Backbone atoms as SQL, in Angstrom:
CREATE TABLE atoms (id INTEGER PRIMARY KEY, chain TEXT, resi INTEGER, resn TEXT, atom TEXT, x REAL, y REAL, z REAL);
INSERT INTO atoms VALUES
  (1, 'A', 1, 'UNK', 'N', -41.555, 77.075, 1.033),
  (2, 'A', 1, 'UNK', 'CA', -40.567, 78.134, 1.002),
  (3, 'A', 1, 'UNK', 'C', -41.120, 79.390, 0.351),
  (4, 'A', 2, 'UNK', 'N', -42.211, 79.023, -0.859),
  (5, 'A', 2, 'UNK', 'CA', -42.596, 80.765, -1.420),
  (6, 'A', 2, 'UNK', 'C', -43.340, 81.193, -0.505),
  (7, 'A', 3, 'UNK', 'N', -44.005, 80.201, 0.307),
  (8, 'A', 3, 'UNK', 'CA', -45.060, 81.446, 1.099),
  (9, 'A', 3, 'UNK', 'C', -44.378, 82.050, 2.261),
  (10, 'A', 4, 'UNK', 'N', -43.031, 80.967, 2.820),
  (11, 'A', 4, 'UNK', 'CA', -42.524, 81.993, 3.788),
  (12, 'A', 4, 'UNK', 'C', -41.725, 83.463, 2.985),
  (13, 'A', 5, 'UNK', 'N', -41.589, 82.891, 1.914),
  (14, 'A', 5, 'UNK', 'CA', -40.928, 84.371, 1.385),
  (15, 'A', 5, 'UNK', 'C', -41.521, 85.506, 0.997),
  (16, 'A', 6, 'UNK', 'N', -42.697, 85.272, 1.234),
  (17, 'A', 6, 'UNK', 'CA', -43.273, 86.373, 0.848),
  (18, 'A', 6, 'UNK', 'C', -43.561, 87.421, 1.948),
  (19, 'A', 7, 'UNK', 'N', -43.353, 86.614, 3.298),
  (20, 'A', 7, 'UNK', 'CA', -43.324, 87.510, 4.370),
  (21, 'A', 7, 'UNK', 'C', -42.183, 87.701, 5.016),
  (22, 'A', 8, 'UNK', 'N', -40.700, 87.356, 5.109),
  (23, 'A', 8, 'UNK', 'CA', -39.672, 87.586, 5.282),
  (24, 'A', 8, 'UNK', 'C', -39.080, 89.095, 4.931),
  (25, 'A', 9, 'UNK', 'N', -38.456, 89.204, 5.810),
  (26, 'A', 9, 'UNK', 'CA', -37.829, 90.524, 5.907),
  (27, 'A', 9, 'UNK', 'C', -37.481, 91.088, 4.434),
  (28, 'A', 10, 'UNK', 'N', -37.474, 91.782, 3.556),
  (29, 'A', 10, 'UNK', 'CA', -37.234, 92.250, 2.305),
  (30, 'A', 10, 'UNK', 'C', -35.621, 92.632, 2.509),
  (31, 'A', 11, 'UNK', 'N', -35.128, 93.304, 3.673),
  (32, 'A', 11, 'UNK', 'CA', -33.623, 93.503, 3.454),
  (33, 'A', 11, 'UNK', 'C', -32.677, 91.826, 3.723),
  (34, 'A', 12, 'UNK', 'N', -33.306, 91.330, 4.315),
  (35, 'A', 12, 'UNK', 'CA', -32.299, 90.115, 5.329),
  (36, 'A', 12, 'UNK', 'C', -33.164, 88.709, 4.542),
  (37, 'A', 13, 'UNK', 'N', -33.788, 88.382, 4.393),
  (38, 'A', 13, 'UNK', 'CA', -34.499, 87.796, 3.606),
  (39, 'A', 13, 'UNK', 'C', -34.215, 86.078, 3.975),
  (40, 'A', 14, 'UNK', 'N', -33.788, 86.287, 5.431),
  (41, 'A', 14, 'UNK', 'CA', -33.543, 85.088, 6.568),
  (42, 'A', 14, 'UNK', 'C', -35.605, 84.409, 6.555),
  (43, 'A', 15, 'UNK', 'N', -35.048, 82.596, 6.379),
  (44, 'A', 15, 'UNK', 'CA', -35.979, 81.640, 6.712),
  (45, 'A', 15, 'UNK', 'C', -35.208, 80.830, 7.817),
  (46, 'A', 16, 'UNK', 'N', -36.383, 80.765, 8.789),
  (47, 'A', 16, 'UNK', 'CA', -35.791, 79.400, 9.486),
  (48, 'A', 16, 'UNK', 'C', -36.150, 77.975, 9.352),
  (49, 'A', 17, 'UNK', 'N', -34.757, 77.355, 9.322),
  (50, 'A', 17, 'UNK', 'CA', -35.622, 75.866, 8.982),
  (51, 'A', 17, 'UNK', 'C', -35.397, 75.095, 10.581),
  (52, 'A', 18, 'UNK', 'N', -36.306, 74.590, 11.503),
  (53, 'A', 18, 'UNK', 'CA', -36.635, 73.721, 11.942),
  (54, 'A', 18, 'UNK', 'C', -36.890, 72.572, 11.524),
  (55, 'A', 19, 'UNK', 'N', -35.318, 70.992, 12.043),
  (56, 'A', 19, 'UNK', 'CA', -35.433, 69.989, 11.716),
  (57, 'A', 19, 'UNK', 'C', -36.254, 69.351, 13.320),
  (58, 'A', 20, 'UNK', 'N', -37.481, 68.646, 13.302),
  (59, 'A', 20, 'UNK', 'CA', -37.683, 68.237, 13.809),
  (60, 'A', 20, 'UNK', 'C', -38.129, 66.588, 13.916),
  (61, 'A', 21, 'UNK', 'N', -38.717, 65.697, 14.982),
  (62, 'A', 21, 'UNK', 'CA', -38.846, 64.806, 14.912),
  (63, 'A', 21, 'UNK', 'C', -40.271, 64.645, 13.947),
  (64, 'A', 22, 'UNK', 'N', -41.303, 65.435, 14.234),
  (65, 'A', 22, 'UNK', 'CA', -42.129, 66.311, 13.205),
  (66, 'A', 22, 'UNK', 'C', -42.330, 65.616, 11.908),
  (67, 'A', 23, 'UNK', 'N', -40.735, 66.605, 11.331),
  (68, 'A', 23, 'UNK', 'CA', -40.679, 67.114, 10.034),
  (69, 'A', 23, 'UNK', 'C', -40.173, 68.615, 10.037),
  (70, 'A', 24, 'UNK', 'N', -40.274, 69.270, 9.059),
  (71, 'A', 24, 'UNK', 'CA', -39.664, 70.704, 8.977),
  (72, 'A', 24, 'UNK', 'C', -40.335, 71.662, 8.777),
  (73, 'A', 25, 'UNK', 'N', -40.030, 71.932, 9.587),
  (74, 'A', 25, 'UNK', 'CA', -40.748, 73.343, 10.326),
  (75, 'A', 25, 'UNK', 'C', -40.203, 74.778, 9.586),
  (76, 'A', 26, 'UNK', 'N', -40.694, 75.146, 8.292),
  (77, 'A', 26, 'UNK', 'CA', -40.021, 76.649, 7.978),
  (78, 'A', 26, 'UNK', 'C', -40.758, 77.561, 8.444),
  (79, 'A', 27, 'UNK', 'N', -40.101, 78.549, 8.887),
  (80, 'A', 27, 'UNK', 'CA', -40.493, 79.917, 9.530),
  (81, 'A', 27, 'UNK', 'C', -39.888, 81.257, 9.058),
  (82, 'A', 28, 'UNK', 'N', -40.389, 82.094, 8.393),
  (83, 'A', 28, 'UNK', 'CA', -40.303, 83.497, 7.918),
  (84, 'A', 28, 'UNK', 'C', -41.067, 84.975, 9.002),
  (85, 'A', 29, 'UNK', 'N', -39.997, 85.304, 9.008),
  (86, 'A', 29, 'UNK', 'CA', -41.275, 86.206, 9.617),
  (87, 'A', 29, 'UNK', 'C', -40.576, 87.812, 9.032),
  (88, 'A', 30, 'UNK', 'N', -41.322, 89.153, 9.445),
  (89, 'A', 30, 'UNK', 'CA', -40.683, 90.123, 9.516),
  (90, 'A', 30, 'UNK', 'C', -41.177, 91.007, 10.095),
  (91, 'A', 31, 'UNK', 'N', -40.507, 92.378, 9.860),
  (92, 'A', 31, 'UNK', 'CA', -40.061, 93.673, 11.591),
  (93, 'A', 31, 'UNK', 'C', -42.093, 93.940, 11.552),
  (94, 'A', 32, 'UNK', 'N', -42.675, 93.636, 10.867),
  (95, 'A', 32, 'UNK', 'CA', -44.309, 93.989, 11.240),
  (96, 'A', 32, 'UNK', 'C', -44.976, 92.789, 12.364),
  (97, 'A', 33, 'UNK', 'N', -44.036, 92.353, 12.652),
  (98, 'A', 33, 'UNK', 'CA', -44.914, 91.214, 13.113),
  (99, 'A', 33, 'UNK', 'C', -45.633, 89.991, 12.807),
  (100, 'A', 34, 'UNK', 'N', -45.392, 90.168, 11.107),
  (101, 'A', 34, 'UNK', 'CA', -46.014, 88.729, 10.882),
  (102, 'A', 34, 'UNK', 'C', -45.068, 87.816, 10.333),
  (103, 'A', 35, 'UNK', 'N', -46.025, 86.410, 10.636),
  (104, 'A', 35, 'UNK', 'CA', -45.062, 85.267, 10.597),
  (105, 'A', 35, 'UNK', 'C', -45.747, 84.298, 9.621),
  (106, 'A', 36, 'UNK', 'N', -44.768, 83.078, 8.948),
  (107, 'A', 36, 'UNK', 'CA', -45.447, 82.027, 8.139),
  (108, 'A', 36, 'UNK', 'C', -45.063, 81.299, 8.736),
  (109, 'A', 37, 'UNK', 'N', -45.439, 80.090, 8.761),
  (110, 'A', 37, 'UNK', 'CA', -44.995, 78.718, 9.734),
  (111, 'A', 37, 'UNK', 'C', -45.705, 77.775, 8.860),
  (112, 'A', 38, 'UNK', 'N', -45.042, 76.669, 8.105),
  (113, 'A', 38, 'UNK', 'CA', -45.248, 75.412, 7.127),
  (114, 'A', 38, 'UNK', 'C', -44.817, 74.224, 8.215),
  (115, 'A', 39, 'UNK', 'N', -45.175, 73.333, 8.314),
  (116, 'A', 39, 'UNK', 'CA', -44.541, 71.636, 8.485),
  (117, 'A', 39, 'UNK', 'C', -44.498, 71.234, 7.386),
  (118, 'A', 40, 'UNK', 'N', -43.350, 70.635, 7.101),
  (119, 'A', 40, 'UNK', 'CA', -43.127, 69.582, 5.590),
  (120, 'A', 40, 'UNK', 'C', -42.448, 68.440, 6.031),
  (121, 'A', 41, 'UNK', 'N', -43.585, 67.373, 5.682),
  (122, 'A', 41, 'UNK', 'CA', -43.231, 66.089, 5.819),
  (123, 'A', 41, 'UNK', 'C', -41.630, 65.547, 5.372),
  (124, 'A', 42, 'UNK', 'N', -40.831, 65.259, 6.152),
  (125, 'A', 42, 'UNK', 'CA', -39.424, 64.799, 5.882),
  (126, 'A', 42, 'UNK', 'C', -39.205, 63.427, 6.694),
  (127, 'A', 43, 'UNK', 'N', -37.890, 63.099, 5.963),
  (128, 'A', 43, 'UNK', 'CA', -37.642, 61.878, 6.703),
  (129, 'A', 43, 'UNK', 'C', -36.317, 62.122, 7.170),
  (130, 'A', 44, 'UNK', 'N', -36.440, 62.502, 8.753),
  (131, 'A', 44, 'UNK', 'CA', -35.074, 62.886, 9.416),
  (132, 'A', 44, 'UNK', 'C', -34.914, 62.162, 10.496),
  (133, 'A', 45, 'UNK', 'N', -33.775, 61.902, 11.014),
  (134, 'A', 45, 'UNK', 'CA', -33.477, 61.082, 11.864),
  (135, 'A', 45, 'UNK', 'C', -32.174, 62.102, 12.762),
  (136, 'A', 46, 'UNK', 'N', -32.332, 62.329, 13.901),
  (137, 'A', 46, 'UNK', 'CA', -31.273, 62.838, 14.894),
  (138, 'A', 46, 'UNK', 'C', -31.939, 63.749, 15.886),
  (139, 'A', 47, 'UNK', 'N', -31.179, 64.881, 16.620),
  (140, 'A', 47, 'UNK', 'CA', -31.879, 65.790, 17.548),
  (141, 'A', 47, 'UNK', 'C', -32.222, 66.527, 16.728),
  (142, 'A', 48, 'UNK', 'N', -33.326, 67.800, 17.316),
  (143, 'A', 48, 'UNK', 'CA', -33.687, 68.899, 16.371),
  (144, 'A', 48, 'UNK', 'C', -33.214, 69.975, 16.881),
  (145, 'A', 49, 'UNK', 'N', -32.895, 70.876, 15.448),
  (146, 'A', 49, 'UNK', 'CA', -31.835, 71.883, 15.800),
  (147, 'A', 49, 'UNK', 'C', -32.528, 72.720, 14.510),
  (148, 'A', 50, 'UNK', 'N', -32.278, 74.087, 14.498),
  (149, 'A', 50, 'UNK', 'CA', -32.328, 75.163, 13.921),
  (150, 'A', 50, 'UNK', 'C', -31.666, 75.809, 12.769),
  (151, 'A', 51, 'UNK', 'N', -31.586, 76.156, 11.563),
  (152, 'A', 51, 'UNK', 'CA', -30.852, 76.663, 11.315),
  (153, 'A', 51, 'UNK', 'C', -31.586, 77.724, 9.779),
  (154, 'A', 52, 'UNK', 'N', -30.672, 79.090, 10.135),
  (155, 'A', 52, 'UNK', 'CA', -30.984, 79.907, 8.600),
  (156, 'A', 52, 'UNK', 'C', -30.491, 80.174, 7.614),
  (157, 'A', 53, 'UNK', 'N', -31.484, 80.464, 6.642),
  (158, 'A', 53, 'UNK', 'CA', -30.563, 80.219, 5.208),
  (159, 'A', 53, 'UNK', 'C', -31.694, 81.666, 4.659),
  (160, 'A', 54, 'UNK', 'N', -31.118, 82.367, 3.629),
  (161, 'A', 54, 'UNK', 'CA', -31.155, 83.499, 2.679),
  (162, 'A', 54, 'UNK', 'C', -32.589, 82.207, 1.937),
  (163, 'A', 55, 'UNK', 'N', -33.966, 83.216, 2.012),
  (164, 'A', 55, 'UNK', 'CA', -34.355, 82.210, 0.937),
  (165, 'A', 55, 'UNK', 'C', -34.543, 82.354, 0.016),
  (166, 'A', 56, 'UNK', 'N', -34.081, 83.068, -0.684),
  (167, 'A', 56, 'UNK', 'CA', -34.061, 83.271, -2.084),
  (168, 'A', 56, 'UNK', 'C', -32.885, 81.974, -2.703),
  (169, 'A', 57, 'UNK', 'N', -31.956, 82.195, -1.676),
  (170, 'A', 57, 'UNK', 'CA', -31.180, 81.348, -2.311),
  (171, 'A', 57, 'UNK', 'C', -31.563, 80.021, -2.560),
  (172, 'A', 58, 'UNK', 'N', -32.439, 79.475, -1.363),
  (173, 'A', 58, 'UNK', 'CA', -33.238, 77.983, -1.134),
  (174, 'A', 58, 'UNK', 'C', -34.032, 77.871, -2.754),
  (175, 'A', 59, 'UNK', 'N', -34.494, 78.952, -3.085),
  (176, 'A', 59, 'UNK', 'CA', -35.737, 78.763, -3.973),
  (177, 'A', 59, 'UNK', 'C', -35.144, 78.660, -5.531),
  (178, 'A', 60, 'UNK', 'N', -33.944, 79.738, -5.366),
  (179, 'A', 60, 'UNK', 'CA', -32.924, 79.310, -6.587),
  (180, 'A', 60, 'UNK', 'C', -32.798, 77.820, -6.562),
  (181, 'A', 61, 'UNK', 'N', -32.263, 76.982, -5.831),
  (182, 'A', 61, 'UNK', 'CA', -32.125, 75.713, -5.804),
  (183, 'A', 61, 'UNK', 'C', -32.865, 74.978, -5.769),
  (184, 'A', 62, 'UNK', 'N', -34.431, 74.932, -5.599),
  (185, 'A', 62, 'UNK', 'CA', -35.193, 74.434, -5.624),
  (186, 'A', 62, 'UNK', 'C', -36.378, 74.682, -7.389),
  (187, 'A', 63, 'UNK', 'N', -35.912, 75.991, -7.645),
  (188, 'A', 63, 'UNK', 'CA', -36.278, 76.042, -9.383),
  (189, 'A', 63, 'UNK', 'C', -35.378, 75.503, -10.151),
  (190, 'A', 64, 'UNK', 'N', -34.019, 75.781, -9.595),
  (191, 'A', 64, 'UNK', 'CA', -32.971, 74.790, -10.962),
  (192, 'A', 64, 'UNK', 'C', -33.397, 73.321, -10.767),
  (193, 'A', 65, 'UNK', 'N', -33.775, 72.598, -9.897),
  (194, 'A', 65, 'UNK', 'CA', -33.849, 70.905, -9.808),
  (195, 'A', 65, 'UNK', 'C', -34.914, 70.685, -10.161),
  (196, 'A', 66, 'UNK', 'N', -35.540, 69.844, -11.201),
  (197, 'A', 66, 'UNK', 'CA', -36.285, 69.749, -11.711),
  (198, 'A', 66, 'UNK', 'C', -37.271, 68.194, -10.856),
  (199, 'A', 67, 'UNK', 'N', -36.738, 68.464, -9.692),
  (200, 'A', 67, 'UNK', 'CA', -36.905, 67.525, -8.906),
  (201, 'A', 67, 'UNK', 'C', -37.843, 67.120, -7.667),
  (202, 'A', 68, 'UNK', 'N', -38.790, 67.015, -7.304),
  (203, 'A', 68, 'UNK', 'CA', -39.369, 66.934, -5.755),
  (204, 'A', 68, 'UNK', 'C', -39.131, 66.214, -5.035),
  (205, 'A', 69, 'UNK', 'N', -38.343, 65.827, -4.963),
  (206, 'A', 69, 'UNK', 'CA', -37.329, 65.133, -3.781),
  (207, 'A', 69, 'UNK', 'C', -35.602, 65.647, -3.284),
  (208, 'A', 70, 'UNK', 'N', -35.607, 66.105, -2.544),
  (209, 'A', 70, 'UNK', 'CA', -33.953, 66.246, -2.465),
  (210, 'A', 70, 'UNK', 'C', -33.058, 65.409, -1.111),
  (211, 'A', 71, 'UNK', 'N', -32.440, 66.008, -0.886),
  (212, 'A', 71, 'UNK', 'CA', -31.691, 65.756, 0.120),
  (213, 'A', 71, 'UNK', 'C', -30.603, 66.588, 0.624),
  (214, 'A', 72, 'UNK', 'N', -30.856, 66.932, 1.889),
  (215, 'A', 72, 'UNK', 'CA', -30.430, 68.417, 2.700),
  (216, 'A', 72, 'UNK', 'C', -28.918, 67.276, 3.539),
  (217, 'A', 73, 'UNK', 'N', -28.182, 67.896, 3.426),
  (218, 'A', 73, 'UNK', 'CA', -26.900, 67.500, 4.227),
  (219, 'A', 73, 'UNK', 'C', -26.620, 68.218, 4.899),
  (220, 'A', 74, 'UNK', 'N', -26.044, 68.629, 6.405),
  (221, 'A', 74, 'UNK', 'CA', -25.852, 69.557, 6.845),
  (222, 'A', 74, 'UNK', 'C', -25.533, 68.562, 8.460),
  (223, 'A', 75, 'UNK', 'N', -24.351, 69.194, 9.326),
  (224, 'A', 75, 'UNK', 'CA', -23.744, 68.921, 10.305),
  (225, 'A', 75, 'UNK', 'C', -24.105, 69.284, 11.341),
  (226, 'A', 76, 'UNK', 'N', -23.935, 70.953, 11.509),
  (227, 'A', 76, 'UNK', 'CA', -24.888, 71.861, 12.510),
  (228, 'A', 76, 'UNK', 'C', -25.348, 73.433, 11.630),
  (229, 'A', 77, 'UNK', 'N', -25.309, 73.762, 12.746),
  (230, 'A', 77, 'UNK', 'CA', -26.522, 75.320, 12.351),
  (231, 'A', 77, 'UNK', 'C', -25.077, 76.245, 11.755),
  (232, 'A', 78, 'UNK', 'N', -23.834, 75.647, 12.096),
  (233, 'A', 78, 'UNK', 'CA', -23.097, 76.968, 11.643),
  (234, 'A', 78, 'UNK', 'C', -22.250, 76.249, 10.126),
  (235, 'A', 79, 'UNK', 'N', -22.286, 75.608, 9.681),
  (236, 'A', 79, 'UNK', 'CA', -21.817, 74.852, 8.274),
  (237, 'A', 79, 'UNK', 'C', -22.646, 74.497, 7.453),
  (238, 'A', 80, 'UNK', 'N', -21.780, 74.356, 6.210),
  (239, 'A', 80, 'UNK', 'CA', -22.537, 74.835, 4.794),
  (240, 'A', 80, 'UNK', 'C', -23.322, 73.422, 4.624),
  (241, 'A', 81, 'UNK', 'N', -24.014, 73.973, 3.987),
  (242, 'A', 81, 'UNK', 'CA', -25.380, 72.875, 3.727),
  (243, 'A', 81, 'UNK', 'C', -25.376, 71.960, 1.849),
  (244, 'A', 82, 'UNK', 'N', -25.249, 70.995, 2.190),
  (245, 'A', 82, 'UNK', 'CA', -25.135, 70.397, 0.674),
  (246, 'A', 82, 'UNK', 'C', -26.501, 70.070, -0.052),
  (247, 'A', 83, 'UNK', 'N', -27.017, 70.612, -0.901),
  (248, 'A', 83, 'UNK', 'CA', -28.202, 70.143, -0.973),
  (249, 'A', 83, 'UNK', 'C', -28.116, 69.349, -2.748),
  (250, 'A', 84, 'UNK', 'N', -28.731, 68.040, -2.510),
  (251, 'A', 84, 'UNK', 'CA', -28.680, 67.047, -3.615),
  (252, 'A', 84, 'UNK', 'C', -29.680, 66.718, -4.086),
  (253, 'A', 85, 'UNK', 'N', -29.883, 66.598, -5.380),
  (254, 'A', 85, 'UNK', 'CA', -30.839, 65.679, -5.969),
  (255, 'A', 85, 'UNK', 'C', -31.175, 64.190, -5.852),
  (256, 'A', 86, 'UNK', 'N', -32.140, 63.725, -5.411),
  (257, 'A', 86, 'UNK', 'CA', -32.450, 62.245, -5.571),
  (258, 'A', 86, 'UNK', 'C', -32.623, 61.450, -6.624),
  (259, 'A', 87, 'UNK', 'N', -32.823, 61.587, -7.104),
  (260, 'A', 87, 'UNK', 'CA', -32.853, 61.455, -8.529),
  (261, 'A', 87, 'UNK', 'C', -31.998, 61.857, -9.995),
  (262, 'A', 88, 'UNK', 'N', -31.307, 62.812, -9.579),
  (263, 'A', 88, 'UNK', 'CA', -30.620, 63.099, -10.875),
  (264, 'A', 88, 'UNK', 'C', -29.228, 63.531, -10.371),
  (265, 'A', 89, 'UNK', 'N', -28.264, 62.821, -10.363),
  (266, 'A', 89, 'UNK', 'CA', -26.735, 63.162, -10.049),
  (267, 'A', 89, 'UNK', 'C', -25.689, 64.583, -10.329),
  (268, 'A', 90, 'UNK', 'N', -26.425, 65.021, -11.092),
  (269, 'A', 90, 'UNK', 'CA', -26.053, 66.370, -11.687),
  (270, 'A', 90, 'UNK', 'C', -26.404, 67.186, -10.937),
  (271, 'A', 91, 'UNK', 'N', -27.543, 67.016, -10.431),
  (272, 'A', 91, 'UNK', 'CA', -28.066, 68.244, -9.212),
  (273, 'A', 91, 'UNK', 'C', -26.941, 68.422, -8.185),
  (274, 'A', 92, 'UNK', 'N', -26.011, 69.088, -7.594),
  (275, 'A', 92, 'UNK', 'CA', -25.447, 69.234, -6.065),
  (276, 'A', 92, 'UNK', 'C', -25.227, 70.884, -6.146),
  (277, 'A', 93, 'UNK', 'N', -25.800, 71.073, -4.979),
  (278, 'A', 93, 'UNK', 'CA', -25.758, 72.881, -4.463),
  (279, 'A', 93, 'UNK', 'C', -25.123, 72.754, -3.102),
  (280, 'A', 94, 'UNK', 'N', -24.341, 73.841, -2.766),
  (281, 'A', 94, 'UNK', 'CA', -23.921, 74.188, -1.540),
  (282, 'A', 94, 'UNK', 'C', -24.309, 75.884, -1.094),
  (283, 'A', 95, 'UNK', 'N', -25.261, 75.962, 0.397),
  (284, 'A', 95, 'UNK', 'CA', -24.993, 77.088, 0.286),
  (285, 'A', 95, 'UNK', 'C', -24.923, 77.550, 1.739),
  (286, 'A', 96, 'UNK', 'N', -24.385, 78.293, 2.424),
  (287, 'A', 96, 'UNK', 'CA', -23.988, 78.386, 3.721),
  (288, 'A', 96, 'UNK', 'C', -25.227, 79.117, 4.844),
  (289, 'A', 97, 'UNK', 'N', -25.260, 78.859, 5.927),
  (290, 'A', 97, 'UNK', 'CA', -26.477, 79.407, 6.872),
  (291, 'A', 97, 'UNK', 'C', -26.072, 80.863, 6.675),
  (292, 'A', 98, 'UNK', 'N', -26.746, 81.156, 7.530),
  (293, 'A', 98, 'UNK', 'CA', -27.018, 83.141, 8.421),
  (294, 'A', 98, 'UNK', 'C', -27.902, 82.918, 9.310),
  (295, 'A', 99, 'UNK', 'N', -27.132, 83.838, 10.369),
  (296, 'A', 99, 'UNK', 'CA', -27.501, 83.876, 11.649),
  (297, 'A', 99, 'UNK', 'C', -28.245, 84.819, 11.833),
  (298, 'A', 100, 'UNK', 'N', -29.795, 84.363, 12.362),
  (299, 'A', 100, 'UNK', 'CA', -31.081, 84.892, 12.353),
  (300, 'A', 100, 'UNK', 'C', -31.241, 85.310, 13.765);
């Protein structure tokens, strides 16, 4: 997530996450033309589908959990996303897509 943020749009500051059979596919890009593209090993199970999130906000949630493991909840591309700790019960974030 930091390296796509570092090339993401500075006003809109939209990442895409690609769930795939894969793994997850984040993608940043912005209006110059350049792009970041990561695979991160996950363990997902269903079709693959798309969806964006503000990443600053991702990274807020990913510095408060003192955690490297989580767990992404999420239905489709247009509802809010629960994101949990594996490990520590106290962790739960919610934060909603944007349409990229």
């Amino acid at each position: 997530l930091s390296r796509a943020a570092i090339l993401v749009n500075e006003k809109v500051r939209g990442v895409r996450l690609c769930f795939e059979s894969e793994g997850l596919r984040v993608i940043g890009h912005n209006t110059e033309q350049e792009e970041a593209e990561d695979l991160v090993e996950v363990s997902y199970s269903g079709e693959s589908f798309e969806v964006g999130f503000n990443v600053s906000y991702l990274l807020d949630v990913m510095n408060a959990m003192e955690d490297q493991e989580i767990q992404l909840l999420i239905n489709d591309p247009n509802s809010s996303c629960l994101i949990d700790s594996v490990k520590n019960i106290n962790y739960r974030y919610v934060i909603m897509p944007m349409r990229l």
